Every structure is written in structure tokens, then in C-alpha cells.
Amino acid sequence: MHHMMVVPTWRMPSIWVFLFIVVFAQVSSAFYLPGSYMHTYSNGESIFAKVNSLTSIETELPFSYYSLPYCKPPGGIKKSAENLGELLMGDQIDNSPYRLQMNVNETVYLCTTSRLSEHEVKLLKQRTRDLYQVNMILDNLPAMRYANQNGIKIQWTGFPVGYTPPDGSADYIINHLKFRVLVHEYEGSGVEIIGTEEGLGVISEADKKKASGFEIVGFEVVPCSIKYDPEVMTKHHMYEKISPVNCPAELDKYQIIREQERISFTYEVEFVKSDIRWPSRWDAYLKMEGARVHWFSILNSLMVIFFLAGIVFVIFLRTVRRDLTRYEELDKEAQAQMNEELSGWKLVVGDVFREPNCSTLLCVMVGDGVQITGMAIVTIVFAALGFMSPASRGMLLTGMIVLYLFLGVASGYVSVRLWRTMKGTSEGWRSISWYAACFFPGIAFIILTALNFILWGSKSTGAIPISLYFELLFLWFCISVPLTLTGGYLGTRAAAIEYPVRTNQIPREIPARKYPSWLLVLGAGTLPFGTLFIELFFILSSIWLGRFYYVFGFLLVVLLLLVIVCAEVSVVLTYMHLCVEDWRWWWKAFFASGSVALYVFLYSINYLVFDLQSLSGPVSAFLYLGYSLLMAIAIMLSTGTIGFLTSFYFVHYLFSSVKID
């Protein structure tokens, strides 16, 4: 019986090996190299378009494409493989019946629906009135639609489910699509290198014939509503060629949405040769509207903030240097006399390192702030260098989650080391590590669960499936928590930070103030917000208005500037509090820069009221506010941590620079 109890040693870490492989796959796919997945097609080769979830800026609730009575593919509906980021964002990519044959211009019949039921009509009308868009993808490129408004060419991705005239008398369905596919001819002969700078590959002589073909570099769509005679159309078979049709201009020739109607779906394809090369095919999608305004606004913001920060920094340096110089030039008797006569930061020497209230919470919040800040910086650096392309849907979010998990080591280390510094002992480090591992993820989990119940109730594809819940819990407790505990253990082994002065047993009385110090702390958040708010507008627009955000170079500059301003603001506020003999600087240093989150949340509400006027219904508003609150909490932890750690270093340096008997 004894030999049955023996467990082979090589099997013990097998779970962790499997875990590592899964996470490594997520990481490697998150850092997408543009151009490395180039696909060439030969003449006549069939390419099937895919469909993503139906989306709308009116409700922000994504729904499945096949929740509406559209034609289904002959082989049945098949979901494409989805990554963690896609699932969390509510993307649901399915195959579609739209078949395009390379370089074959044709008009094709697809199918005719059965008579529309009352429920289907109600659903189609509701999706049309809520401005829902069909998001179609061909060779990983979203369908793009152009329109002229007041002489300005505007571009969208996707096309509407239907059309409602201004008088609102009836609703019409989009049932005919004109596809315009831009292709770049790729000659195999005489070419030895393929791909882009990020993904190079040498072609041998034998492979040259294989390599020649066509690359898809653009996918445009013109949607139409055409009233067909269902009796005539049902005589056709799927993919049967029909005579070309023109989009009608009169409403009576549109396909109306009403009960007992049978809707026929058709499409036509036109292939156009293009000089656009594969690495540049996403350029049209990444052009942001008002680009010049964006550039000048950011530049103006950077100049103003640098100017303000420079003034603050110069004044601050001169003040502190003057105080230190005067203090060190005096002899001991004069110093004692000066201590009696003068007020200021020298008088709080016995209280400045007194343990703050709620010290456990402060340690945990600073640890989580380090984790979030590290994740943000690394993600934005990789994105700015071009490693995270919008061509890889959901990979930016996947990369952020994976980085957050692994940076649990930093969270545990900082939390426990700060705890040891305050308490002078490592006792209780496991509890601190557990709190750090569960604080921010716990808040995020509660908010997302509440929002998920709303999405489930609305039958939206944005709802996180129950299987993903278990996957996220698995990642949280099997990767993040052990790594945070490991970081906490390393924090107990690191050299302790020694205070330069002793703390008195009896706390010093703080002089009365004319106004609450928290007003100054809250007001300090306006300066970091000044660096952030312009970029915040573009980020919110990309998230809620369905635009692509890809100016990560700007975002990186703004982030670095934000770090500098948060550090300076917090240090100046800490110095001002110490100068009026207020030694309770710990939490005030955290919230001096962390209060920027309050302004971010208020700005989000302002954006909801004035820029998202199309957003309809309490459900959509509640979802928006829930996600905005989560973003504001993450910003508070991150900016507060930057300010606190800088202030802690400043106070430590200031009091270690002064000779005190």
C-alpha cells in the first residue's frame, strides 16, 4: 500500500507549468507586432466576412448580431476564438454568410427571411431607433462607411441596422450592402523580403510563386434599403448572381419594417487596386477627427503645466534651502532660542513620523497604487512603441490584466515594507499582503458584478459569462494572491527604513486653523487635473463613441508629466502643513495628488451630460457611471501613491538633513 501513497516529484509543479503556459500565451498574443500576420489571397479565392456585436452610442449595451433576423451562414453560426480582453469588452465575433471572391466583382443574392413576427418587428424597430450599428470585419479590418455632412467627409466603422426618417413615420431596414474592397497586388517574383520592419521573412526561390497574390488593405461599405418582391427573390439560391441594383432615393422604394413582411438580403462587391501597402492599412482608421486641435491642445497644456511646475519648484527649493542654511549656520544656543521663538517644521520633529490613523489601509492603498501605476506605465510604453495594435482586438486590455497580475509582487513588497517602517516589526505581514491582494480587485469585482447583473437582465453580449467569472477568480487567487504574498515576504527580508528622528510619547498639539486643511488638499488636485483633462476627453470619446485611440505617444508624455506634477504638488502641500505645525501629513500627502480622481469623476459626469447627450435610459447612464467610478478609484490609488512616496522621501530627507540634539 505504501507505494500507492508516493507522488512523483515531477508532477507536483505541473499545475503551475500549465498556468505559466496559459499566461505566457496571453502575454505573447497581447504584444502584437503589426504586419506579422499578413495574408495574401489568390484570384477567385473565397473570403468570408465576420460580424461583431451590434453596438450603439445611444445605449452602450452590445447585442449579438444574430439576435436580429439576419441571414445565417450555410454551415451554422461559429464563434471565433476570443481572448480575455474581447470577452470583457463584450465583443462577440461570429462567422457570417457574406462571401467575397478575390477580384470578382458581382452582385449576389443572400436569402429571404420568413414573415416577420411581432417580436422581430419590435426588436428591429427598437435597434433602429437606438442607432445600433452592424460591425463587420474582413481580413481583420472593420467595415468603414463614409458620409458627407455640411461638405465635411465623416467616417464611421460599421453601418446602421436601419433608417428612420426625420418625421419618424416608419422604420426601414438596411438589406443591401455595397462592399468596396481595396487590394494591393503583391508580386512574388524578384522579391526576397516580406512583411514589415517588425516581422521580416525571407522567401526562397521555391516559395516565390506561392507568395504572389493580393493583400486586403481597405474595406468600405455603402448601406442601402431596397424593397424587393419576395416572390421573385425566393426563386434564387444563396450566392446566386443577380443583376446590379442602385440604391433608391425615394422612401417608398425602401424596405419597410412591419409585421408579415419578408425581407430579402443582397450585396455587391467591387475590388479596387490600391497603392496602400500592408503596414499602412490601419492608417485610415487611426486618423482622429480634429487632429490639429488635439496636437495644439496637448502642446498648450504641456507648456502651461511645465511653466507652473517650474515656478512651484523654484520657489520651493529657495524656501527650503534658506531655512536649512539659516538653521545650520546657528550655534546650539541660538538654535534652541530659535526653536522657542520660531514656529515651523522644526517644531514637529518629535511627531512627524508618528504612525498615522488607519495605517493598515494606507499601506494597502499605497501598495495597490504601485501595482496600478506600474501596469499603466508599462502598458503605455509598449503601446507607444507599437507593440499593441488595434488590429489585435482586446489585446490591450488582456496585456493590462496580465501585467497587473504579475505586478502583485511589487504591491506586496511596498505594502509590507511601509508597514514594517511604521510599526518597526514584520509581525502581521501576511494580513497586509492579503489585504493588498484583495483591496482594489475586490472593489473592481463588486462594481463589475453589479454592472454585470444589469447587462444580464438586458440580455447584452457585454455581460461577462459565468465561465469567465471563474477564470478571473482563478487568475486572481492562483496568480495575483501568491505573487502578492511573495512580494510581502520579500518586503520582510529587505532592509528596514530607519527614521532619522525619535518620536515623542505624547503627541504635540496642532494649532487651530482658520480654514480646514482638507480644502487645500482638495484644491491641490486641480493642477494634476490640468495635465490630464484634454487627453481624458479623447480617451472617453474613444471608449464611449466607438473611436480608435492610438496616440499613445501623447499619452506617455502626459503620464510622465502627471507623475512629475503629482510629486511636486504633494511635496509642496506637505511642506505647507509642516510649516504650520500640522504633523499629520501622511494622508494629506496621499490625497493632495490623489484628489485629482474627484475631478476626473466630476469631468466624467460633465462628459455624460454635455457630450453623450445621445445616451438614453437609466441603464446606460448607470453603466457609464459604474465604469467611470472604477476608473476614478484606480486613478486615485495611482496618483495618491506617487504623491505619498515622494512626500515620504522628502520628509525623511528634510529631517535627516537637520542636526537635532
XYZ file of C-alpha atoms in Angstrom:
661
model
C 0.000 0.000 0.000
C 2.891 2.320 0.713
C 3.985 2.673 -2.920
C 0.486 3.944 -3.814
C 0.964 6.945 -1.500
C 4.091 8.171 -3.312
C 3.544 11.189 -5.597
C 6.113 11.613 -8.383
C 8.006 14.867 -7.773
C 7.813 15.909 -11.418
C 4.018 16.091 -11.229
C 3.875 18.500 -8.315
C 4.517 21.724 -10.276
C 2.523 20.589 -13.322
C -0.401 22.890 -12.463
C 1.954 25.858 -12.241
C 3.622 24.926 -15.531
C 0.205 24.773 -17.188
C -0.692 28.103 -15.580
C 2.529 29.673 -16.837
C 1.863 28.426 -20.391
C -1.685 29.902 -20.350
C -0.500 33.284 -19.048
C 2.501 33.330 -21.410
C 0.138 32.723 -24.333
C -1.957 35.703 -23.222
C 1.172 37.889 -22.901
C 2.672 36.868 -26.232
C -0.597 37.491 -28.049
C -1.073 40.802 -26.237
C 2.104 42.262 -27.710
C 1.022 42.184 -31.348
C 3.612 43.020 -33.990
C 1.929 44.989 -36.796
C 2.340 43.271 -40.116
C 3.376 39.912 -38.747
C 0.067 38.226 -39.695
C -0.001 39.230 -43.370
C -2.319 37.115 -45.524
C -2.189 37.068 -49.305
C -5.102 35.820 -51.447
C -5.139 34.461 -54.975
C -7.667 35.364 -57.694
C -11.088 33.862 -57.068
C -10.227 32.736 -53.514
C -13.249 32.909 -51.180
C -13.040 35.228 -48.168
C -15.825 35.300 -45.599
C -16.582 38.445 -43.628
C -17.161 38.155 -39.881
C -19.614 40.057 -37.700
C -19.011 41.559 -34.258
C -21.609 42.565 -31.653
C -24.171 45.224 -32.535
C -23.218 48.451 -30.757
C -24.759 51.871 -30.190
C -23.651 55.151 -28.621
C -27.280 55.543 -27.519
C -27.390 52.667 -25.026
C -23.844 51.253 -24.711
C -25.367 47.757 -24.492
C -23.833 45.417 -27.107
C -26.055 42.669 -28.555
C -25.391 39.614 -30.683
C -25.634 40.106 -34.469
C -27.892 37.061 -34.779
C -30.350 38.408 -32.193
C -31.931 40.105 -35.247
C -33.473 38.166 -38.185
C -30.397 38.229 -40.426
C -29.284 35.550 -42.890
C -27.305 32.779 -41.253
C -24.224 31.080 -42.767
C -24.833 27.717 -44.540
C -22.675 25.764 -42.082
C -24.233 27.295 -38.974
C -23.025 30.016 -36.600
C -19.481 29.570 -35.295
C -17.808 31.860 -32.776
C -14.236 32.989 -33.347
C -11.701 32.366 -30.604
C -11.905 35.222 -28.113
C -9.235 36.458 -25.722
C -9.790 37.755 -22.198
C -9.912 41.412 -23.295
C -12.516 40.754 -26.011
C -14.783 38.926 -23.574
C -14.535 41.709 -21.003
C -15.327 44.337 -23.638
C -18.405 42.433 -24.846
C -17.030 41.588 -28.298
C -18.691 38.529 -29.828
C -17.225 37.748 -33.238
C -19.189 35.224 -35.342
C -18.908 33.982 -38.913
C -21.304 35.445 -41.477
C -22.799 34.327 -44.820
C -21.144 37.252 -46.682
C -18.731 35.588 -49.112
C -16.357 37.629 -51.268
C -14.265 36.127 -54.073
C -10.943 37.868 -54.664
C -11.068 40.229 -57.661
C -14.563 39.040 -58.675
C -16.970 41.984 -58.954
C -20.502 40.656 -58.539
C -23.978 41.297 -57.155
C -25.188 38.369 -55.059
C -28.474 37.188 -53.541
C -28.194 36.020 -49.945
C -31.562 34.955 -48.504
C -35.170 35.947 -47.840
C -36.485 35.773 -44.288
C -39.737 34.208 -43.235
C -42.564 36.597 -42.405
C -41.565 38.933 -39.553
C -43.254 38.231 -36.247
C -44.448 40.907 -33.828
C -41.402 40.330 -31.586
C -38.944 40.593 -34.507
C -40.550 43.813 -35.747
C -40.450 45.320 -32.261
C -36.777 44.356 -31.887
C -35.787 45.691 -35.330
C -37.583 48.985 -34.711
C -36.002 49.340 -31.268
C -32.469 48.661 -32.591
C -33.055 51.098 -35.472
C -34.373 53.864 -33.209
C -31.450 53.328 -30.783
C -28.991 53.832 -33.689
C -27.435 50.365 -33.486
C -24.524 49.656 -35.841
C -23.591 46.372 -37.511
C -19.838 45.839 -37.087
C -18.449 43.735 -39.928
C -14.838 42.560 -40.289
C -12.953 41.370 -43.393
C -9.402 40.068 -43.020
C -9.319 41.715 -39.559
C -10.291 45.142 -40.989
C -13.550 46.721 -39.732
C -16.015 47.882 -42.399
C -15.704 51.642 -42.850
C -18.501 53.933 -44.003
C -18.093 57.459 -45.358
C -20.694 60.223 -45.400
C -20.783 63.922 -46.203
C -22.246 66.306 -43.632
C -22.210 70.019 -44.480
C -19.432 69.438 -47.001
C -17.232 67.590 -44.478
C -16.290 63.959 -45.099
C -17.014 61.918 -41.968
C -16.009 58.297 -41.418
C -17.561 55.633 -39.191
C -16.872 51.997 -38.612
C -19.892 49.809 -39.210
C -23.262 50.620 -40.763
C -26.718 51.156 -39.222
C -29.266 48.394 -38.662
C -31.917 50.588 -40.252
C -33.015 54.095 -41.121
C -35.699 56.277 -39.540
C -36.671 59.422 -41.494
C -36.814 62.742 -39.576
C -40.620 62.624 -39.327
C -40.350 59.204 -37.594
C -43.320 57.867 -39.568
C -41.784 54.441 -40.248
C -38.564 52.439 -39.933
C -36.632 50.901 -42.821
C -34.102 48.060 -42.652
C -30.697 48.039 -44.369
C -30.841 44.934 -46.583
C -28.374 45.662 -49.396
C -24.652 46.290 -48.869
C -22.189 47.654 -51.417
C -18.713 46.474 -50.477
C -15.643 48.221 -51.853
C -12.503 46.209 -51.127
C -9.105 47.831 -51.640
C -6.430 45.319 -52.623
C -2.693 45.683 -53.079
C -1.080 43.364 -55.615
C 1.879 41.558 -54.166
C 4.389 40.295 -56.748
C 6.313 37.213 -55.688
C 8.937 37.261 -58.451
C 12.099 39.157 -57.610
C 11.035 39.807 -54.023
C 13.044 38.293 -51.223
C 11.761 40.053 -48.114
C 8.144 40.154 -46.931
C 6.370 41.722 -44.011
C 7.287 44.902 -42.170
C 10.148 46.060 -40.027
C 8.647 44.178 -37.111
C 8.050 40.911 -38.935
C 10.590 40.126 -41.669
C 10.750 36.852 -43.538
C 12.993 35.658 -46.354
C 11.304 33.890 -49.305
C 13.198 31.105 -51.007
C 13.094 30.623 -54.813
C 10.625 27.744 -54.435
C 8.254 29.897 -52.380
C 8.175 32.906 -54.680
C 5.233 31.658 -56.714
C 3.316 30.896 -53.550
C 3.976 34.355 -52.140
C 2.487 36.307 -55.036
C -1.109 37.361 -54.603
C -3.285 40.143 -53.205
C -3.417 41.783 -49.778
C -6.625 43.374 -48.481
C -5.756 46.930 -47.432
C -9.199 48.538 -47.186
C -12.823 47.548 -46.556
C -15.566 50.098 -47.226
C -19.319 49.659 -47.207
C -22.297 51.662 -48.520
C -25.583 50.531 -46.881
C -28.906 50.660 -48.773
C -32.518 49.813 -48.156
C -34.246 48.298 -51.214
C -37.782 46.950 -51.449
C -37.705 43.604 -53.268
C -40.557 41.371 -54.375
C -40.126 38.319 -52.115
C -41.956 36.043 -54.596
C -39.325 36.811 -57.242
C -36.342 36.733 -54.875
C -37.158 33.358 -53.295
C -36.625 31.708 -56.678
C -32.904 32.483 -56.323
C -30.449 30.363 -54.365
C -27.878 31.647 -51.889
C -24.786 33.152 -53.632
C -26.638 33.221 -56.985
C -25.636 36.221 -59.086
C -28.348 38.794 -59.769
C -28.412 41.923 -61.920
C -26.818 45.049 -60.386
C -29.092 47.346 -58.351
C -28.927 51.033 -57.469
C -29.674 52.475 -54.051
C -33.055 54.262 -54.293
C -33.508 57.861 -53.154
C -37.295 57.676 -52.549
C -38.651 56.347 -49.236
C -41.409 54.328 -50.937
C -38.696 52.157 -52.535
C -37.091 51.383 -49.135
C -37.750 48.087 -47.327
C -40.149 48.932 -44.503
C -40.094 47.112 -41.139
C -43.575 45.776 -40.319
C -45.316 42.549 -39.437
C -45.723 39.817 -42.077
C -43.056 41.445 -44.299
C -40.464 39.154 -45.901
C -37.046 40.803 -46.211
C -34.589 39.826 -48.955
C -30.885 40.440 -48.330
C -28.405 41.078 -51.144
C -24.923 42.511 -51.506
C -22.494 43.551 -54.208
C -18.701 43.566 -54.228
C -16.232 45.787 -56.052
C -12.483 45.162 -55.866
C -10.242 48.200 -56.413
C -6.453 48.154 -56.869
C -4.703 50.347 -54.313
C -1.192 51.661 -53.644
C -1.705 51.327 -49.889
C 0.716 48.750 -48.512
C 0.014 46.222 -45.774
C 1.759 48.070 -42.879
C -0.238 51.243 -43.660
C -3.694 49.711 -43.980
C -4.783 50.799 -40.467
C -3.821 54.447 -41.052
C -7.306 55.382 -42.289
C -8.863 54.032 -39.069
C -6.393 55.747 -36.760
C -6.908 59.250 -38.143
C -8.608 61.110 -35.322
C -11.104 63.867 -36.084
C -9.819 67.292 -35.097
C -6.211 66.077 -35.096
C -4.845 69.634 -35.285
C -6.921 70.659 -32.259
C -5.614 67.584 -30.461
C -1.971 68.469 -31.149
C -2.236 72.129 -30.226
C -4.340 71.473 -27.127
C -1.887 68.937 -25.781
C 1.095 71.148 -26.576
C -0.535 74.141 -24.903
C -1.374 72.035 -21.853
C 2.193 70.740 -21.589
C 3.679 74.240 -21.818
C 1.355 75.685 -19.161
C 1.943 72.816 -16.757
C 5.724 72.890 -17.226
C 5.659 76.635 -16.550
C 3.549 76.278 -13.385
C 5.519 73.298 -12.121
C 8.791 75.169 -12.753
C 7.644 78.189 -10.732
C 6.440 76.000 -7.854
C 9.649 74.017 -7.864
C 11.928 77.094 -7.889
C 10.033 78.803 -5.054
C 10.021 75.604 -3.060
C 13.762 74.978 -3.491
C 14.654 78.525 -2.452
C 12.432 78.407 0.649
C 13.709 75.068 1.935
C 17.343 75.917 1.216
C 17.049 79.246 3.026
C 15.513 77.550 6.094
C 18.179 74.832 6.173
C 21.026 77.312 5.664
C 19.812 79.622 8.446
C 19.285 76.692 10.810
C 22.683 75.093 10.229
C 24.654 78.369 10.493
C 23.488 78.985 14.060
C 25.221 77.535 17.122
C 23.410 75.280 19.582
C 22.280 78.081 21.916
C 20.965 80.121 19.018
C 19.209 77.027 17.644
C 17.500 76.448 20.995
C 16.491 80.117 21.146
C 15.260 79.948 17.530
C 13.191 76.849 18.371
C 11.489 78.767 21.174
C 10.902 81.891 19.107
C 10.026 80.469 15.706
C 7.243 78.225 14.582
C 7.605 75.896 11.655
C 8.501 72.412 10.572
C 11.418 72.151 13.080
C 8.945 72.132 15.976
C 7.184 68.942 14.820
C 10.423 66.933 14.824
C 9.131 64.654 17.584
C 5.812 63.942 15.852
C 6.486 63.997 12.110
C 6.974 60.215 11.940
C 4.151 59.356 14.330
C 2.050 56.478 12.980
C -1.000 57.842 11.109
C -4.614 56.844 11.668
C -5.757 53.795 9.649
C -2.123 52.912 8.907
C -3.077 49.448 7.591
C -5.376 50.964 4.968
C -2.692 53.464 3.934
C -0.102 50.693 3.453
C -2.551 48.640 1.373
C -3.617 51.601 -0.795
C -0.007 52.604 -1.473
C 0.872 49.001 -2.423
C -2.094 48.764 -4.809
C -1.220 52.190 -6.207
C 2.288 50.990 -7.081
C 0.762 47.975 -8.845
C -1.664 50.112 -10.901
C 0.979 52.743 -11.740
C 3.458 50.098 -12.879
C 0.809 48.441 -15.038
C -0.179 51.774 -16.634
C 3.389 52.857 -17.404
C 4.485 49.512 -18.883
C 1.288 49.163 -20.956
C 1.501 52.694 -22.369
C 5.232 52.339 -23.139
C 4.595 49.111 -25.084
C 1.602 50.674 -26.854
C 3.614 53.825 -27.719
C 6.355 51.639 -29.204
C 3.732 49.990 -31.439
C 3.580 46.577 -29.785
C -0.170 46.741 -29.111
C -2.122 47.316 -32.291
C -5.895 47.889 -32.580
C -5.750 45.086 -35.151
C -5.487 42.716 -32.178
C -8.862 43.245 -30.561
C -8.912 43.119 -26.775
C -5.167 42.620 -26.512
C -4.556 45.982 -24.832
C -6.942 45.019 -22.020
C -5.520 41.490 -21.882
C -1.983 42.877 -21.596
C -3.073 45.237 -18.792
C -4.656 42.410 -16.793
C -1.621 40.130 -17.204
C 0.773 42.921 -16.181
C -1.428 43.743 -13.176
C -1.325 40.104 -12.045
C 2.458 39.875 -12.189
C 2.999 43.265 -10.536
C 1.345 41.836 -7.412
C 4.946 41.215 -6.280
C 5.557 44.993 -6.183
C 2.267 45.601 -4.351
C 3.067 43.100 -1.593
C 6.652 44.330 -1.251
C 5.762 48.037 -0.903
C 2.795 47.402 1.438
C 4.780 45.226 3.842
C 7.904 47.400 3.765
C 5.841 50.505 4.597
C 4.087 48.529 7.354
C 7.448 47.484 8.821
C 8.651 51.102 8.712
C 5.587 52.350 10.612
C 5.385 49.504 13.151
C 9.065 48.641 13.493
C 8.203 44.941 13.209
C 7.301 42.415 10.487
C 4.531 40.904 12.577
C 1.252 40.747 10.655
C 2.842 40.954 7.200
C 0.693 38.112 5.859
C -2.505 40.015 6.676
C -1.170 43.153 4.972
C -0.250 41.102 1.872
C -3.715 39.551 1.761
C -5.370 42.946 2.112
C -3.173 44.338 -0.690
C -4.063 41.361 -2.929
C -7.801 41.810 -2.341
C -8.399 45.566 -1.878
C -8.570 47.006 -5.416
C -9.508 43.711 -7.169
C -12.288 43.340 -4.584
C -13.651 46.814 -5.330
C -13.436 46.127 -9.085
C -15.150 42.749 -8.621
C -18.063 44.300 -6.668
C -18.598 47.108 -9.220
C -18.315 44.782 -12.235
C -20.672 42.219 -10.654
C -23.318 44.904 -10.038
C -22.971 46.122 -13.645
C -22.998 42.535 -14.912
C -26.389 41.843 -13.336
C -27.739 44.835 -15.283
C -26.202 43.515 -18.519
C -27.554 40.009 -17.861
C -31.018 41.490 -17.310
C -30.722 43.294 -20.666
C -29.508 40.100 -22.439
C -26.476 42.004 -23.704
C -23.310 40.370 -25.071
C -21.444 42.816 -22.785
C -22.359 40.569 -19.840
C -19.430 38.513 -18.587
C -20.254 34.792 -18.966
C -20.176 32.740 -15.769
C -17.216 30.716 -17.077
C -15.171 33.929 -17.358
C -16.069 34.772 -13.764
C -14.398 31.565 -12.634
C -11.447 32.239 -14.939
C -10.950 35.703 -13.428
C -11.256 34.319 -9.889
C -8.736 31.633 -10.808
C -6.275 34.255 -12.109
C -6.866 36.389 -9.015
C -6.389 33.721 -6.349
C -3.906 31.447 -8.151
C -1.585 34.105 -9.609
C -2.154 37.543 -8.083
C -2.549 36.480 -4.430
C 0.510 34.104 -4.344
C 2.663 36.731 -6.083
C 1.499 39.440 -3.658
C 2.329 37.153 -0.713
C 5.732 36.510 -2.286
C 6.280 40.266 -2.564
C 5.228 40.663 1.067
C 7.764 38.043 2.146
C 10.493 39.857 0.193
C 9.388 43.042 1.981
C 10.094 41.417 5.345
C 13.602 40.443 4.198
C 14.510 43.904 2.850
C 16.497 46.341 5.000
C 14.226 48.426 7.222
C 13.862 52.160 6.624
C 15.143 53.913 9.749
C 13.589 57.191 10.856
C 16.164 59.989 11.274
C 14.471 61.289 14.456
C 12.778 59.790 17.521
C 9.037 60.139 18.082
C 7.823 61.654 21.356
C 5.464 59.658 23.546
C 2.923 62.487 23.863
C 1.665 63.975 20.567
C 2.133 67.707 20.085
C -0.982 69.862 19.978
C -1.768 71.163 16.497
C -2.512 74.925 16.363
C -6.049 75.938 15.354
C -6.554 76.830 11.684
C -8.799 79.481 10.189
C -9.911 77.091 7.455
C -9.941 73.279 7.168
C -6.686 71.890 5.757
C -8.682 69.432 3.611
C -9.888 72.319 1.449
C -6.286 72.968 0.449
C -5.752 69.254 -0.192
C -8.811 69.013 -2.444
C -7.843 72.199 -4.272
C -4.368 70.767 -4.966
C -5.901 68.158 -7.285
C -6.733 70.825 -9.867
C -3.100 71.139 -11.016
C -2.634 67.428 -11.916
C -6.107 67.510 -13.495
C -4.898 70.338 -15.750
C -2.355 67.967 -17.300
C -4.908 65.226 -17.740
C -8.258 66.607 -18.814
C -7.581 67.173 -22.547
C -6.261 63.641 -23.008
C -9.135 62.385 -20.851
C -11.614 63.841 -23.373
C -10.040 61.842 -26.219
C -9.909 58.668 -24.127
C -13.583 58.966 -23.130
C -14.504 59.667 -26.765
C -12.662 56.546 -27.927
C -14.337 54.375 -25.277
C -17.908 55.676 -25.477
C -18.170 56.939 -29.064
C -16.582 53.883 -30.676
C -13.467 55.632 -31.999
C -9.981 54.175 -32.189
C -7.470 55.621 -29.730
C -3.906 55.266 -30.883
C -1.979 58.402 -29.830
C -0.127 56.542 -27.094
C 2.974 58.691 -27.633
C 0.995 61.700 -26.391
C -0.470 59.648 -23.578
C 3.023 58.589 -22.445
C 4.187 62.238 -22.343
C 1.059 63.254 -20.415
C 1.535 60.351 -17.975
C 5.162 61.300 -17.252
C 4.124 64.931 -16.793
C 1.315 63.838 -14.478
C 3.808 61.895 -12.328
C 6.049 64.992 -12.016
C 3.159 67.333 -11.151
C 1.632 64.889 -8.627
C 5.012 64.567 -6.903
C 5.568 68.344 -6.746
C 2.060 69.224 -5.605
C 2.156 66.647 -2.822
C 5.590 67.756 -1.585
C 4.599 71.446 -1.543
C 1.361 70.667 0.358
C 3.273 68.506 2.858
C 5.803 71.311 3.433
C 2.998 73.851 3.931
C 1.341 71.625 6.548
C 4.597 71.071 8.415
C 5.257 74.830 8.404
C 2.008 75.432 10.338
C 2.987 72.640 12.808
C 0.483 70.139 11.402
C 2.371 66.837 11.677
C -0.491 64.698 10.305
C 0.890 64.770 6.762
C 0.577 61.101 5.765
C -2.994 61.013 4.461
C -2.854 64.623 3.266
C 0.200 63.819 1.130
C -1.722 60.895 -0.375
C -4.873 62.890 -1.168
C -3.090 66.103 -2.270
C -2.338 64.364 -5.573
C -4.981 61.628 -5.254
C -7.782 64.216 -5.177
C -7.357 64.534 -8.958
C -9.625 61.456 -9.109
C -12.524 63.542 -7.754
C -12.156 65.966 -10.660
C -11.838 63.071 -13.121
C -15.132 61.629 -11.870
C -16.851 65.058 -11.976
C -15.497 65.557 -15.512
C -16.901 62.135 -16.472
C -20.332 63.285 -15.262
C -19.899 66.520 -17.237
C -18.985 64.460 -20.327
C -22.085 62.307 -19.819
C -24.368 65.346 -19.596
C -22.909 67.520 -22.373
C -21.063 65.197 -24.795
C -23.078 61.970 -24.527
C -26.491 63.568 -24.944
C -27.471 60.686 -27.210
C -27.004 58.209 -24.340
C -30.531 57.109 -23.488
C -32.044 55.396 -20.480
C -31.052 54.938 -16.826
C -29.396 51.561 -17.551
C -26.847 53.117 -19.920
C -26.168 56.017 -17.534
C -25.701 53.601 -14.629
C -23.223 51.523 -16.654
C -21.315 54.650 -17.648
C -21.117 55.926 -14.063
C -20.073 52.488 -12.770
C -17.139 52.229 -15.186
C -16.222 55.893 -14.527
C -16.167 55.254 -10.763
C -13.848 52.275 -11.226
C -11.530 54.395 -13.394
C -11.545 57.213 -10.801
C -10.646 54.817 -7.947
C -7.722 53.420 -9.976
C -6.508 56.978 -10.731
C -6.826 57.937 -7.045
C -4.713 54.983 -5.910
C -2.095 55.626 -8.591
C -1.710 59.408 -8.250
C -2.053 59.270 -4.448
C 0.756 56.719 -4.243
C 3.057 58.864 -6.396
C 2.422 61.888 -4.143
C 2.756 59.945 -0.891
C 6.021 58.174 -1.748
C 7.600 61.453 -2.932
C 6.453 63.237 0.242
C 7.735 60.401 2.418
C 11.157 60.634 0.766
C 11.093 64.445 1.116
C 10.177 64.402 4.850
C 12.790 61.713 5.527
C 15.449 63.703 3.674
C 14.429 67.032 5.281
C 14.672 65.803 8.878
C 17.814 63.752 8.262
C 19.481 66.951 6.916
C 18.987 68.857 10.171
C 21.167 68.320 13.234
C 18.865 67.746 16.183
C 20.013 67.115 19.723
